[in-house]
Coordinates of C-alpha atoms in Angstrom, one line a residue:
Chain A
M1 CA 40.4 40.8 281.1
P2 CA 41.6 44.4 280.6
E3 CA 39.9 46.4 277.9
M4 CA 42.1 47.2 274.9
L5 CA 39.7 49.6 273.3
E6 CA 36.7 51.4 274.7
V7 CA 34.5 53.4 272.4
R8 CA 32.1 55.8 274.2
N9 CA 29.3 57.6 272.5
L10 CA 31.2 57.8 269.2
K11 CA 29.6 60.0 266.6
T12 CA 30.6 60.6 263.0
Y13 CA 28.4 63.0 260.9
F14 CA 29.1 63.8 257.3
P15 CA 27.7 67.1 255.9
V16 CA 25.4 66.7 253.0
R17 CA 25.7 69.1 250.1
V18 CA 22.7 71.3 249.9
G19 CA 21.1 73.5 247.2
I20 CA 21.8 77.2 247.0
L21 CA 18.5 78.2 248.7
D22 CA 19.2 76.1 251.7
S23 CA 22.7 77.3 251.9
L24 CA 21.6 80.9 251.8
R25 CA 19.2 80.2 254.6
G26 CA 22.1 78.7 256.5
K27 CA 20.5 75.3 256.6
K28 CA 22.8 72.3 257.1
Y29 CA 22.1 68.6 256.8
F30 CA 24.1 65.7 258.0
V31 CA 24.2 62.1 257.4
K32 CA 24.6 60.7 260.9
A33 CA 26.6 57.7 259.8
V34 CA 27.6 56.8 263.3
D35 CA 25.3 58.3 265.9
G36 CA 26.4 57.6 269.4
I37 CA 27.7 54.1 269.7
S38 CA 29.5 52.5 272.7
F39 CA 31.3 49.2 273.0
S40 CA 34.6 47.8 274.3
I41 CA 37.0 45.2 273.1
D42 CA 39.1 43.1 275.5
R43 CA 42.7 42.2 274.9
G44 CA 42.7 39.2 272.6
E45 CA 39.0 39.5 271.8
I46 CA 37.5 39.5 268.3
F47 CA 34.5 41.8 268.3
G48 CA 32.1 41.5 265.4
L49 CA 30.2 44.5 263.9
I50 CA 27.5 43.4 261.5
G51 CA 24.7 45.2 259.6
E52 CA 23.6 46.0 256.1
S53 CA 25.2 48.5 253.7
G54 CA 24.8 52.0 255.0
C55 CA 24.4 51.1 258.6
G56 CA 27.6 52.8 259.6
K57 CA 29.8 49.8 260.4
T58 CA 32.6 50.8 258.0
T59 CA 32.5 54.4 259.2
A60 CA 32.6 53.2 262.8
G61 CA 35.8 51.2 262.0
R62 CA 37.5 54.1 260.3
S63 CA 36.4 56.5 263.0
V64 CA 38.1 54.4 265.7
L65 CA 41.4 54.7 263.8
R66 CA 40.7 58.3 262.9
L67 CA 40.9 57.6 259.2
V68 CA 37.8 59.7 259.2
E69 CA 37.4 62.4 261.8
P70 CA 34.7 61.6 264.3
T71 CA 32.3 64.4 265.3
G72 CA 32.3 63.4 269.0
G73 CA 32.8 60.8 271.6
E74 CA 35.8 59.0 273.0
V75 CA 38.0 56.2 271.7
I76 CA 40.1 55.0 274.6
F77 CA 43.0 52.8 273.3
D78 CA 45.2 51.4 276.1
G79 CA 44.2 54.2 278.4
V80 CA 44.7 57.1 275.8
D81 CA 41.8 59.0 274.1
V82 CA 42.8 58.6 270.4
L83 CA 40.5 61.4 269.4
K84 CA 42.5 63.9 271.5
L85 CA 45.9 63.1 270.1
G86 CA 47.9 65.5 268.0
K87 CA 49.3 64.6 264.6
E88 CA 52.6 63.3 265.8
E89 CA 51.2 61.2 268.7
L90 CA 48.6 59.8 266.4
R91 CA 51.2 58.7 263.9
R92 CA 53.1 57.0 266.7
I93 CA 50.0 55.2 268.0
R94 CA 49.0 54.1 264.5
R95 CA 51.7 51.4 264.5
R96 CA 49.7 49.7 267.2
M97 CA 46.4 50.1 265.4
Q98 CA 46.2 48.6 262.0
I99 CA 43.5 48.0 259.4
I100 CA 42.9 45.3 256.8
F101 CA 40.6 46.3 253.9
Q102 CA 38.2 44.3 251.8
D103 CA 40.0 44.7 248.6
P104 CA 43.7 43.9 248.9
Y105 CA 44.2 44.9 245.3
A106 CA 43.2 48.4 246.2
S107 CA 45.4 48.6 249.3
L108 CA 48.6 47.3 247.8
S109 CA 50.6 49.4 245.3
P110 CA 50.7 47.6 242.0
R111 CA 54.2 48.9 241.4
M112 CA 55.7 47.7 244.7
K113 CA 57.0 44.2 245.2
I114 CA 55.0 42.6 247.9
G115 CA 58.1 42.0 250.1
E116 CA 58.8 45.7 250.0
A117 CA 55.1 46.5 250.7
I118 CA 55.6 44.6 254.0
A119 CA 59.0 46.0 254.8
H120 CA 58.2 49.6 254.0
P121 CA 56.0 50.5 257.0
L122 CA 58.6 49.0 259.4
I123 CA 61.1 51.5 258.1
I124 CA 58.6 54.4 258.1
H125 CA 57.8 53.6 261.8
G126 CA 61.5 53.4 262.6
I127 CA 61.2 49.9 263.9
A128 CA 63.9 48.4 261.6
D129 CA 66.5 49.4 259.2
R130 CA 66.4 48.3 255.6
R131 CA 68.2 45.0 256.2
E132 CA 66.2 44.1 259.3
A133 CA 63.0 45.1 257.6
R134 CA 63.7 42.7 254.8
E135 CA 64.4 39.9 257.3
I136 CA 61.1 40.6 259.1
A137 CA 59.2 40.8 255.8
L138 CA 60.6 37.4 254.7
R139 CA 59.6 35.9 258.1
M140 CA 56.1 37.3 257.7
L141 CA 55.7 35.9 254.2
K142 CA 56.6 32.5 255.5
R143 CA 54.3 32.9 258.4
V144 CA 51.2 33.7 256.2
G145 CA 52.0 30.7 254.0
L146 CA 53.6 32.4 251.0
T147 CA 56.6 30.2 250.5
P148 CA 59.2 30.0 249.2
E149 CA 59.3 33.4 250.8
E150 CA 62.4 34.7 248.9
E151 CA 60.6 34.0 245.7
Y152 CA 57.4 35.7 246.8
Y153 CA 59.2 38.7 248.1
D154 CA 60.0 39.9 244.6
R155 CA 56.5 39.3 243.2
Y156 CA 54.0 42.0 242.3
P157 CA 50.4 42.0 243.5
N158 CA 49.0 41.2 240.0
Q159 CA 51.0 37.9 240.1
L160 CA 49.0 36.7 243.1
S161 CA 45.4 35.4 243.6
G162 CA 42.9 37.4 245.7
G163 CA 43.5 35.1 248.7
Q164 CA 47.3 35.5 248.4
R165 CA 47.0 39.2 248.2
Q166 CA 44.9 39.3 251.3
R167 CA 47.6 37.2 253.0
V168 CA 50.1 40.0 252.0
A169 CA 47.8 42.6 253.5
I170 CA 47.6 40.7 256.7
A171 CA 51.4 40.1 256.8
R172 CA 51.9 43.8 256.3
A173 CA 49.6 44.8 259.2
M174 CA 51.0 42.1 261.5
A175 CA 54.6 42.9 260.8
L176 CA 54.2 46.0 263.0
K177 CA 53.0 43.8 265.9
P178 CA 49.8 45.8 266.5
D179 CA 47.7 45.5 269.6
F180 CA 44.5 46.2 267.7
V181 CA 43.3 45.6 264.1
V182 CA 40.2 46.6 262.2
A183 CA 39.3 44.0 259.7
D184 CA 36.8 45.6 257.3
E185 CA 35.1 42.9 255.2
A186 CA 38.5 41.2 255.1
V187 CA 37.2 37.9 253.6
S188 CA 34.2 39.2 251.6
M189 CA 35.9 39.2 248.2
I190 CA 37.6 35.9 248.7
D191 CA 36.2 32.7 247.2
V192 CA 34.6 30.6 249.9
S193 CA 37.0 27.6 249.4
M194 CA 39.8 29.9 250.5
R195 CA 38.0 32.0 253.0
A196 CA 38.5 29.6 255.9
S197 CA 42.2 29.7 255.6
I198 CA 42.3 33.5 255.9
L199 CA 40.0 33.4 258.9
E200 CA 42.3 30.7 260.4
L201 CA 45.3 33.0 259.9
L202 CA 43.6 35.9 261.7
E203 CA 42.7 33.5 264.5
E204 CA 46.4 32.5 264.8
F205 CA 47.5 36.1 265.1
R206 CA 44.9 36.8 267.7
R207 CA 46.1 33.9 269.8
D208 CA 49.9 34.5 269.3
Y209 CA 49.9 38.3 269.6
R210 CA 46.9 38.6 272.0
L211 CA 45.5 40.8 269.3
S212 CA 42.2 42.6 269.7
M213 CA 40.1 42.9 266.6
L214 CA 37.1 44.8 265.3
F215 CA 35.8 42.4 262.7
I216 CA 33.4 44.2 260.4
T217 CA 31.2 42.1 258.1
H218 CA 27.9 41.8 256.4
D219 CA 28.1 38.0 256.6
I220 CA 26.5 36.7 259.8
A221 CA 27.8 33.2 259.3
V222 CA 31.4 34.5 259.2
A223 CA 30.8 36.6 262.3
R224 CA 29.5 33.4 264.0
L225 CA 32.7 31.7 263.1
I226 CA 35.2 34.2 264.3
A227 CA 33.7 36.8 266.7
D228 CA 33.5 36.3 270.4
R229 CA 30.9 39.1 270.8
T230 CA 29.0 40.9 268.2
A231 CA 27.1 44.2 267.8
V232 CA 24.4 44.7 265.3
M233 CA 24.1 48.2 263.7
Y234 CA 21.1 49.8 262.1
L235 CA 21.1 53.4 260.8
G236 CA 24.1 54.5 262.8
K237 CA 23.1 52.9 266.1
I238 CA 23.9 49.6 267.8
V239 CA 20.5 47.8 268.3
E240 CA 21.8 44.6 269.9
L241 CA 25.1 43.5 271.4
G242 CA 26.1 40.2 273.0
K243 CA 27.9 36.9 272.8
T244 CA 27.9 36.0 269.0
R245 CA 26.3 32.6 269.2
R246 CA 23.7 33.7 271.7
L247 CA 22.8 36.7 269.7
I248 CA 22.4 34.7 266.5
D249 CA 20.6 31.7 268.1
N250 CA 18.3 33.9 270.3
P251 CA 18.1 37.3 268.7
I252 CA 15.9 39.7 270.7
H253 CA 15.7 42.9 268.6
P254 CA 13.3 42.6 265.7
Y255 CA 16.0 43.9 263.3
T256 CA 18.5 41.2 264.4
K257 CA 15.7 38.6 264.0
A258 CA 15.0 39.8 260.5
L259 CA 18.7 39.8 259.6
V260 CA 19.4 36.3 261.0
N261 CA 16.3 35.0 259.4
A262 CA 17.2 36.3 256.0
A263 CA 20.7 34.8 256.0
P264 CA 20.8 31.7 253.8
S265 CA 21.8 28.5 255.3
I266 CA 22.4 25.0 254.0
T267 CA 21.1 23.3 257.1
R268 CA 18.0 25.2 257.5
R269 CA 15.6 24.9 254.6
E270 CA 12.6 26.2 256.6
R271 CA 12.7 29.7 258.1
R272 CA 12.3 29.5 261.9
E273 CA 10.6 32.7 262.7
K274 CA 9.4 35.0 260.0
V275 CA 10.0 38.6 260.9
K276 CA 9.2 40.6 257.9
L277 CA 10.2 44.2 257.9
R278 CA 8.3 46.7 255.8
G279 CA 10.1 48.5 253.0
E280 CA 13.8 49.2 252.9
V281 CA 16.3 51.1 254.9
P282 CA 15.3 54.8 254.9
N283 CA 17.6 57.7 254.1
A284 CA 20.1 58.3 256.9
V285 CA 19.8 62.1 256.6
N286 CA 16.3 62.0 258.1
P287 CA 15.9 58.8 260.1
P288 CA 12.5 58.1 261.7
K289 CA 11.7 59.6 265.1
G290 CA 11.9 57.4 268.1
C291 CA 13.2 54.0 267.3
R292 CA 14.8 54.1 263.9
L293 CA 13.2 50.8 262.9
S294 CA 9.7 51.9 264.0
N295 CA 8.5 52.6 260.4
R296 CA 9.4 49.1 259.3
C297 CA 8.9 47.0 262.5
P298 CA 5.8 44.8 262.6
F299 CA 5.7 45.1 266.4
A300 CA 6.0 48.9 266.7
T301 CA 3.8 50.7 269.2
D302 CA 3.3 54.4 270.0
I303 CA 6.3 54.7 272.3
C304 CA 8.5 53.3 269.5
R305 CA 7.5 56.1 267.3
T306 CA 8.2 58.8 269.8
K307 CA 11.0 57.8 272.1
E308 CA 14.4 56.5 271.1
P309 CA 15.1 53.3 273.0
E310 CA 18.3 53.0 274.9
L311 CA 20.7 50.0 274.8
R312 CA 19.8 48.1 278.0
E313 CA 21.2 44.9 279.5
V314 CA 18.4 42.5 279.3
E315 CA 20.4 39.4 280.1
S316 CA 23.9 39.2 281.5
G317 CA 26.2 40.6 278.8
H318 CA 23.3 40.9 276.3
F319 CA 22.2 44.4 275.4
V320 CA 19.2 45.4 273.4
A321 CA 17.8 48.8 272.3
C322 CA 14.1 48.0 272.0
H323 CA 11.2 49.2 274.1
L324 CA 9.5 45.8 273.8
A325 CA 12.5 43.7 275.0
Chain B
M1 CA 11.9 22.3 228.0
L2 CA 15.6 23.4 227.9
E3 CA 18.2 20.8 226.8
V4 CA 21.8 21.8 226.6
E5 CA 24.3 19.4 225.1
N6 CA 28.1 19.6 225.2
L7 CA 28.1 23.4 225.4
T8 CA 31.7 24.7 225.0
V9 CA 32.6 28.4 225.2
H10 CA 36.1 29.7 224.7
Y11 CA 37.5 33.2 225.1
F12 CA 40.0 34.1 222.4
T13 CA 42.1 36.6 224.4
S14 CA 45.4 38.2 223.4
V15 CA 47.2 36.0 225.9
G16 CA 45.7 32.7 224.8
I17 CA 42.5 30.7 224.6
V18 CA 40.6 30.6 227.9
R19 CA 38.6 27.4 228.0
A20 CA 35.8 28.9 230.2
V21 CA 33.1 26.3 229.6
E22 CA 33.8 22.8 228.4
D23 CA 31.3 20.1 227.4
V24 CA 28.5 21.2 229.7
S25 CA 25.2 19.2 229.4
F26 CA 22.1 19.7 231.4
S27 CA 18.4 20.1 231.1
V28 CA 15.8 22.3 232.9
G29 CA 12.3 21.2 233.3
R30 CA 9.1 23.1 233.5
R31 CA 8.5 24.9 236.8
E32 CA 12.0 23.9 237.9
W33 CA 14.6 26.0 239.8
F34 CA 17.9 24.8 238.4
T35 CA 21.1 26.4 239.9
F36 CA 24.7 26.7 238.7
V37 CA 26.9 27.1 241.7
G38 CA 30.7 27.7 241.5
E39 CA 33.5 30.0 242.5
S40 CA 35.0 32.7 240.4
G41 CA 36.3 31.4 237.1
S42 CA 34.2 28.3 237.2
G43 CA 32.3 29.3 234.1
K44 CA 28.8 29.5 235.6
S45 CA 28.1 33.0 234.3
T46 CA 29.4 32.2 230.9
V47 CA 26.9 29.3 230.7
A48 CA 24.1 31.8 231.5
Q49 CA 25.3 34.3 228.9
A50 CA 25.5 31.5 226.3
L51 CA 21.9 30.4 226.9
I52 CA 20.6 33.8 225.8
G53 CA 23.2 34.3 223.1
L54 CA 25.0 37.1 224.9
V55 CA 28.6 35.8 225.5
P56 CA 30.7 39.0 225.3
P57 CA 33.6 39.1 222.9
P58 CA 36.3 37.8 222.7
G59 CA 34.1 34.8 223.9
K60 CA 32.5 32.4 221.4
V61 CA 30.3 29.4 221.7
V62 CA 32.5 26.9 219.9
G63 CA 30.4 23.8 220.2
G64 CA 27.2 22.1 221.5
K65 CA 23.5 22.6 221.3
I66 CA 21.0 24.7 223.2
V67 CA 17.6 23.4 222.5
L68 CA 14.7 25.4 223.9
N69 CA 11.2 24.0 223.2
G70 CA 12.5 21.9 220.4
R71 CA 14.6 24.5 218.6
N72 CA 18.4 24.9 218.7
L73 CA 19.1 28.5 219.6
L74 CA 22.7 28.2 218.3
E75 CA 21.3 27.8 214.8
M76 CA 19.1 30.9 214.9
S77 CA 19.8 34.2 213.3
E78 CA 20.2 37.3 215.5
K79 CA 16.7 38.4 214.3
E80 CA 15.1 35.2 215.3
L81 CA 16.9 35.3 218.6
R82 CA 15.6 38.8 219.3
S83 CA 12.1 37.6 218.8
I84 CA 12.6 34.9 221.4
R85 CA 14.4 36.9 224.0
G86 CA 11.9 38.3 226.5
K87 CA 9.2 36.1 225.1
E88 CA 10.5 32.7 225.7
I89 CA 13.8 33.2 227.5
S90 CA 14.7 36.2 229.6
M91 CA 17.6 37.3 231.8
V92 CA 18.2 39.2 235.0
F93 CA 21.7 40.5 235.7
Q94 CA 23.7 41.2 238.9
D95 CA 23.5 44.9 238.2
P96 CA 20.0 45.9 237.3
M97 CA 21.4 48.9 235.5
T98 CA 22.8 46.5 232.9
S99 CA 19.2 46.3 231.5
L100 CA 17.7 49.6 232.7
D101 CA 18.2 52.9 230.8
P102 CA 19.2 55.6 233.3
L103 CA 17.6 58.4 231.2
R104 CA 14.1 57.0 230.8
K105 CA 11.2 56.6 233.2
I106 CA 10.8 53.0 234.3
G107 CA 7.2 52.9 233.1
D108 CA 8.2 53.8 229.6
Q109 CA 10.9 51.1 229.6
M110 CA 8.4 48.5 230.8
V111 CA 5.9 49.5 228.1
E112 CA 8.6 49.4 225.4
A113 CA 9.7 45.9 226.3
M114 CA 6.1 44.8 225.5
T115 CA 5.3 47.0 222.5
E116 CA 8.5 45.7 220.8
H117 CA 6.9 42.4 220.8
G118 CA 3.6 43.6 219.2
I119 CA 1.5 44.3 222.3
D120 CA -0.4 47.6 221.9
E121 CA 0.5 50.5 224.0
E122 CA -2.6 50.8 226.2
E123 CA -2.6 47.2 227.1
A124 CA 1.1 47.3 227.8
R125 CA 0.6 50.2 230.2
E126 CA -2.1 48.4 232.1
K127 CA 0.1 45.3 232.3
A128 CA 3.1 47.4 233.5
V129 CA 1.0 48.6 236.5
R130 CA 0.0 45.0 237.3
L131 CA 3.6 43.8 237.0
L132 CA 4.9 46.6 239.3
E133 CA 2.3 45.6 241.9
S134 CA 3.3 41.9 241.5
V135 CA 6.8 42.8 242.5
N136 CA 5.6 45.0 245.4
I137 CA 6.3 48.4 243.9
P138 CA 3.6 51.0 244.0
A139 CA 2.2 52.0 240.5
D140 CA 3.2 55.6 240.9
R141 CA 6.8 54.6 240.5
M142 CA 6.0 54.3 236.7
D143 CA 7.1 57.9 236.5
Y144 CA 10.4 57.5 238.3
Y145 CA 13.8 57.3 236.9
P146 CA 16.0 54.3 237.9
H147 CA 18.3 56.5 240.1
Q148 CA 15.3 57.5 242.3
L149 CA 14.9 53.9 243.4
S150 CA 17.0 51.7 245.7
G151 CA 19.1 48.8 244.4
G152 CA 16.5 46.3 245.6
Q153 CA 13.6 48.1 243.9
R154 CA 15.6 48.4 240.7
Q155 CA 16.2 44.7 240.7
R156 CA 12.5 44.0 241.3
I157 CA 11.8 46.2 238.2
S158 CA 14.3 44.4 236.1
I159 CA 12.6 41.2 237.1
A160 CA 9.2 42.7 236.2
I161 CA 10.5 43.7 232.8
A162 CA 12.2 40.3 232.2
T163 CA 8.9 38.5 233.0
A164 CA 6.6 40.9 231.3
L165 CA 6.0 38.6 228.3
E166 CA 5.7 35.5 230.5
P167 CA 8.8 33.7 229.2
C168 CA 9.0 30.1 230.1
L169 CA 12.6 30.4 231.2
L170 CA 14.1 33.1 233.4
I171 CA 17.9 33.2 233.7
A172 CA 19.1 35.0 236.8
D173 CA 22.8 35.6 237.0
E174 CA 23.8 36.5 240.6
P175 CA 20.7 38.7 240.9
T176 CA 21.2 39.3 244.6
T177 CA 25.0 39.6 244.9
A178 CA 25.0 43.3 245.1
L179 CA 22.1 43.4 247.6
D180 CA 21.8 43.1 251.4
V181 CA 20.5 39.8 252.9
I182 CA 17.0 41.1 253.8
V183 CA 16.5 42.5 250.3
Q184 CA 18.1 39.3 248.9
E185 CA 15.6 37.2 250.7
A186 CA 12.7 39.2 249.3
I187 CA 14.0 38.8 245.7
M188 CA 14.5 35.1 246.2
E189 CA 10.9 34.9 247.4
L190 CA 9.8 36.8 244.3
L191 CA 11.7 34.4 242.0
N192 CA 10.1 31.5 243.9
E193 CA 6.6 32.9 243.3
L194 CA 7.4 33.1 239.6
K195 CA 8.4 29.5 239.7
E196 CA 5.2 28.5 241.4
K197 CA 3.3 30.3 238.6
G198 CA 5.1 28.2 236.0
T199 CA 8.3 29.9 235.0
S200 CA 11.5 27.8 235.0
I201 CA 14.4 29.5 236.7
T202 CA 18.0 29.0 235.8
F203 CA 19.9 30.6 238.7
V204 CA 23.6 31.3 238.9
T205 CA 25.4 32.0 242.1
H206 CA 28.7 31.8 244.0
D207 CA 26.8 31.6 247.3
V208 CA 26.6 27.9 248.2
S209 CA 24.1 28.4 251.1
L210 CA 21.8 30.4 248.8
A211 CA 22.0 27.7 246.1
F212 CA 21.2 24.8 248.4
E213 CA 18.4 26.6 250.2
R214 CA 16.3 27.4 247.2
S215 CA 17.0 25.1 244.3
D216 CA 15.3 22.0 243.0
R217 CA 18.3 20.8 241.2
I218 CA 21.9 22.0 241.2
A219 CA 24.9 21.7 238.9
V220 CA 28.3 22.3 240.7
M221 CA 30.9 23.8 238.4
Y222 CA 34.6 23.7 238.7
A223 CA 37.1 25.2 236.1
G224 CA 34.6 25.2 233.3
R225 CA 33.0 21.8 233.8
I226 CA 30.1 20.4 235.7
V227 CA 31.6 18.1 238.4
E228 CA 28.4 17.0 240.1
M229 CA 24.7 17.5 239.4
G230 CA 21.5 16.3 241.0
D231 CA 18.6 17.2 243.4
A232 CA 19.7 19.8 246.0
D233 CA 18.7 17.6 248.9
E234 CA 20.5 14.7 247.5
L235 CA 23.7 16.6 246.9
V236 CA 23.8 18.0 250.4
R237 CA 23.2 14.6 252.0
N238 CA 25.2 12.6 249.6
A239 CA 27.9 14.7 248.0
M240 CA 30.3 12.4 246.0
H241 CA 32.8 14.6 244.2
P242 CA 35.8 15.6 246.3
Y243 CA 35.4 19.2 245.2
L244 CA 31.8 19.4 246.3
K245 CA 32.5 17.6 249.6
A246 CA 35.3 20.1 250.3
L247 CA 33.2 23.0 249.2
L248 CA 30.4 22.1 251.5
E249 CA 33.0 21.8 254.3
S250 CA 34.4 25.3 253.6
V251 CA 31.0 27.1 253.9
P252 CA 30.3 28.7 257.3
D253 CA 26.8 28.2 258.5
V254 CA 24.7 30.8 260.3
C255 CA 22.7 28.2 262.2
S256 CA 25.3 25.9 263.5
D257 CA 28.7 25.7 265.0
K258 CA 30.2 23.7 262.3
E259 CA 34.0 24.0 261.7
V260 CA 35.1 25.1 258.3
K261 CA 38.0 23.9 256.3
A262 CA 39.6 25.6 253.3
I263 CA 40.4 23.8 250.1
P264 CA 44.2 24.0 249.7
G265 CA 45.6 25.4 246.5
N266 CA 44.1 27.7 243.8
P267 CA 41.8 27.0 240.9
P268 CA 43.7 26.4 237.6
D269 CA 44.5 28.8 234.9
L270 CA 42.0 28.0 232.2
R271 CA 44.4 29.0 229.4
N272 CA 46.3 25.9 230.3
P273 CA 44.0 23.6 232.4
P274 CA 45.6 20.6 234.0
K275 CA 45.4 17.3 232.1
G276 CA 42.9 14.7 233.2
C277 CA 40.5 15.9 235.9
R278 CA 40.8 19.6 236.4
F279 CA 40.5 19.3 240.1
H280 CA 43.3 16.7 240.5
P281 CA 46.1 19.2 241.6
R282 CA 43.9 20.1 244.7
C283 CA 42.4 16.6 245.2
P284 CA 43.7 14.5 248.1
F285 CA 42.4 11.3 246.5
A286 CA 43.9 11.8 243.0
T287 CA 45.5 8.8 241.4
D288 CA 47.3 8.2 238.1
I289 CA 44.2 8.0 236.0
C290 CA 43.0 11.4 237.4
R291 CA 46.1 13.0 236.1
T292 CA 45.8 11.7 232.6
Q293 CA 42.2 11.0 231.7
E294 CA 39.3 13.5 231.9
P295 CA 36.4 12.0 233.9
E296 CA 33.0 12.0 232.3
L297 CA 29.8 13.1 234.0
R298 CA 28.1 9.8 234.7
E299 CA 24.8 9.0 236.4
V300 CA 25.9 7.1 239.4
E301 CA 22.5 7.0 241.1
N302 CA 19.1 7.9 239.9
N303 CA 19.4 11.5 238.7
H304 CA 22.7 12.0 240.5
F305 CA 25.6 12.7 238.1
V306 CA 29.3 12.8 239.1
A307 CA 32.5 13.4 237.1
C308 CA 35.1 11.6 239.1
H309 CA 37.2 8.5 238.5
G310 CA 37.2 7.7 242.2
V311 CA 33.4 7.4 242.4
V312 CA 32.1 3.9 241.5

C-alpha cells in the first residue's frame, strides 16, 4: 500500500517564558513537546496515537497539519513536504488534510446554522458555488444520520446533542473529500452509549473514501477498536509502535505495559502483569537523561540513565525504544 | 449504615423543573464500595451532592430520607450537618481545587480540617504528616501550595483531608475523571485501601469499565432513576434491564476484540421526561405498559433489583 503520509523526525519545541535574569544571560528554555518522531500512514489506514496528557500527541497532530509550526523534520503528504510549502500552497493542500476536534461545540460557530457550517468551507475552497454547496451539505447531513436533512440544515449547534454536533463536525470535514484526517480525541466527550456510532461513521468514511487517519486518543480501548497500527508516546517520543492488537496484548516497552495495565476493563478483574512506575510524568522542559522513562522505570539499568534508546524493530512491524527489549 | 429512601431532587430552573433524581432508594453497608454509574444527565452526581447536603441551587431535595447511622440528614440543621461533614461523611470531587484553597499551604489546610472539629493543633499536625504518607506524598509537601503539585497529587491530598477524621462514608464523585489512567489506577488503589481499613465508599462515575472493575455493588442510573442494582459480578454476568444490556454492549474493552454497538436515540429531556419507563423511546422491547406505567425497582433475584416491566 502506498504511503499517504510520512512523518520523519518531526520536532516541535515551544519556548518557555523565562525570568529577567535568565533572559539577560541569554538563556532560553524549550518544552520539547514533540522531539523527533517518525511514522507513516498508508492510504486507507487508521493510525492510532496514544499516551497521557502532555505526552505530545495533540501537538504532533497539529504539527502535521501545520496548525502549529514544527521546529524541524519532514511531513511528506502525497509526495510533498508540507513543512516546505508557502502560504498559498498550504491553503490549497489543507482541503485534503482535515481535522476533527474533541469538542465540537468549540469548533462550530454558535451563530452559524449547521448546514452553512458544512457548506461554507466548500465555497471558501472554490469547490462549489452557493447552490451546489447547499446540495452537498444536505447530502452530508443525510450521510451522517442527521435526517430530515432539510430540517437539520437550519438548526444551530446549541439545538443539538454532543453526539449530533460531532456528526456535524465530521460532515464538515468529509464534505471536502479529504485524503487525510486528524481525529483528536474525537469521541472523548461523547457518552459511551453514542460513541460507537461515531466510530462507525469514521470507519465508513475510511472505507468509502480510502481515507487515512491519525487517530489521537488517551483511551486505549477505543484505539484497539479503530486503529490498525498504534504508536505510544511518552514525553515527546514514540516509545513503541506496532499493530494495535499485538501492541496491547503483548506490550514490550515498560511504559506501554504500565499504560495497558492501568486501563480499566470489565472482563479483566485481575491485573495481569503489574508494572508500577515510580512517581509521575516529569516536567517536559528538563526530561531525564538517557531513556526518558528511566527515573520511573522499575527495570532501569545504567545504560538507560545515560543513553537514549532508539526505536528498533524487534519483531516484524513492531518497534520499541528500550535498551532491554 | 447509610439508608436512602425515595430520594427526589429537582432543579427549579427558569426554563422549567428538571427532574434530576426521582425516587432513588439504596443502602450502603460498612466496608462496602457502592457505585453509581450512568451517562451525563443520569442524576448520579446529584445523588452524591444530596447525600452530603450540597445540591447547588436552583436544585432542591424535594422528598425522601437519607439516614446515616440512624439519623435522617434531611432533618438536620445546617449547623448539625457541618458537625457531621468530615467526621461521619466526607466528599472528594472531580476537581480537587473545589476543596483546596489555592492561597494556603496544604499542611495548614489539613490541620484546619481537624482543628475545626476540636482536635488540638499539635496532634493535628502530626496526624497530617501521617496522612500525607498514607497517600504516598512526602511530608515536606506540607509547606507547598496546591499549584506546586500535580493533579494526581492534589487529588491524593484532597482524599487525605476528606479522610482525616476517619469518616465512615466517603463519597467520591468522578475523582479520577480529570486524571490519566496510570494516576487513576493509583487513586483507585488508594480508595480500595481505605475501604479495606473500614471506610464505606460511594463512588460516582460515567466510566462503565471502571465501575465494574472495582465495585462491590452497583446502581445503574438512567434519566434520574435507578434502573438496575446489584452485585457488580452479578450485573455483568446477568444484566436484565435493556438499558444496562445495551450499555455493556456499547463499551469498548481494552482486553478483548468485542464488537461495540451504540444505543440509538438520545437521553430524554428531564424537564419533560417520557411517560411510563423513561427508557422506552430507546428500548427495542417496549410494549404498551412501558409507555404508560412507570416500572418500579423490584428485587427479581436475591439482591438483584430491576425496574423493567419486561423482566419477570
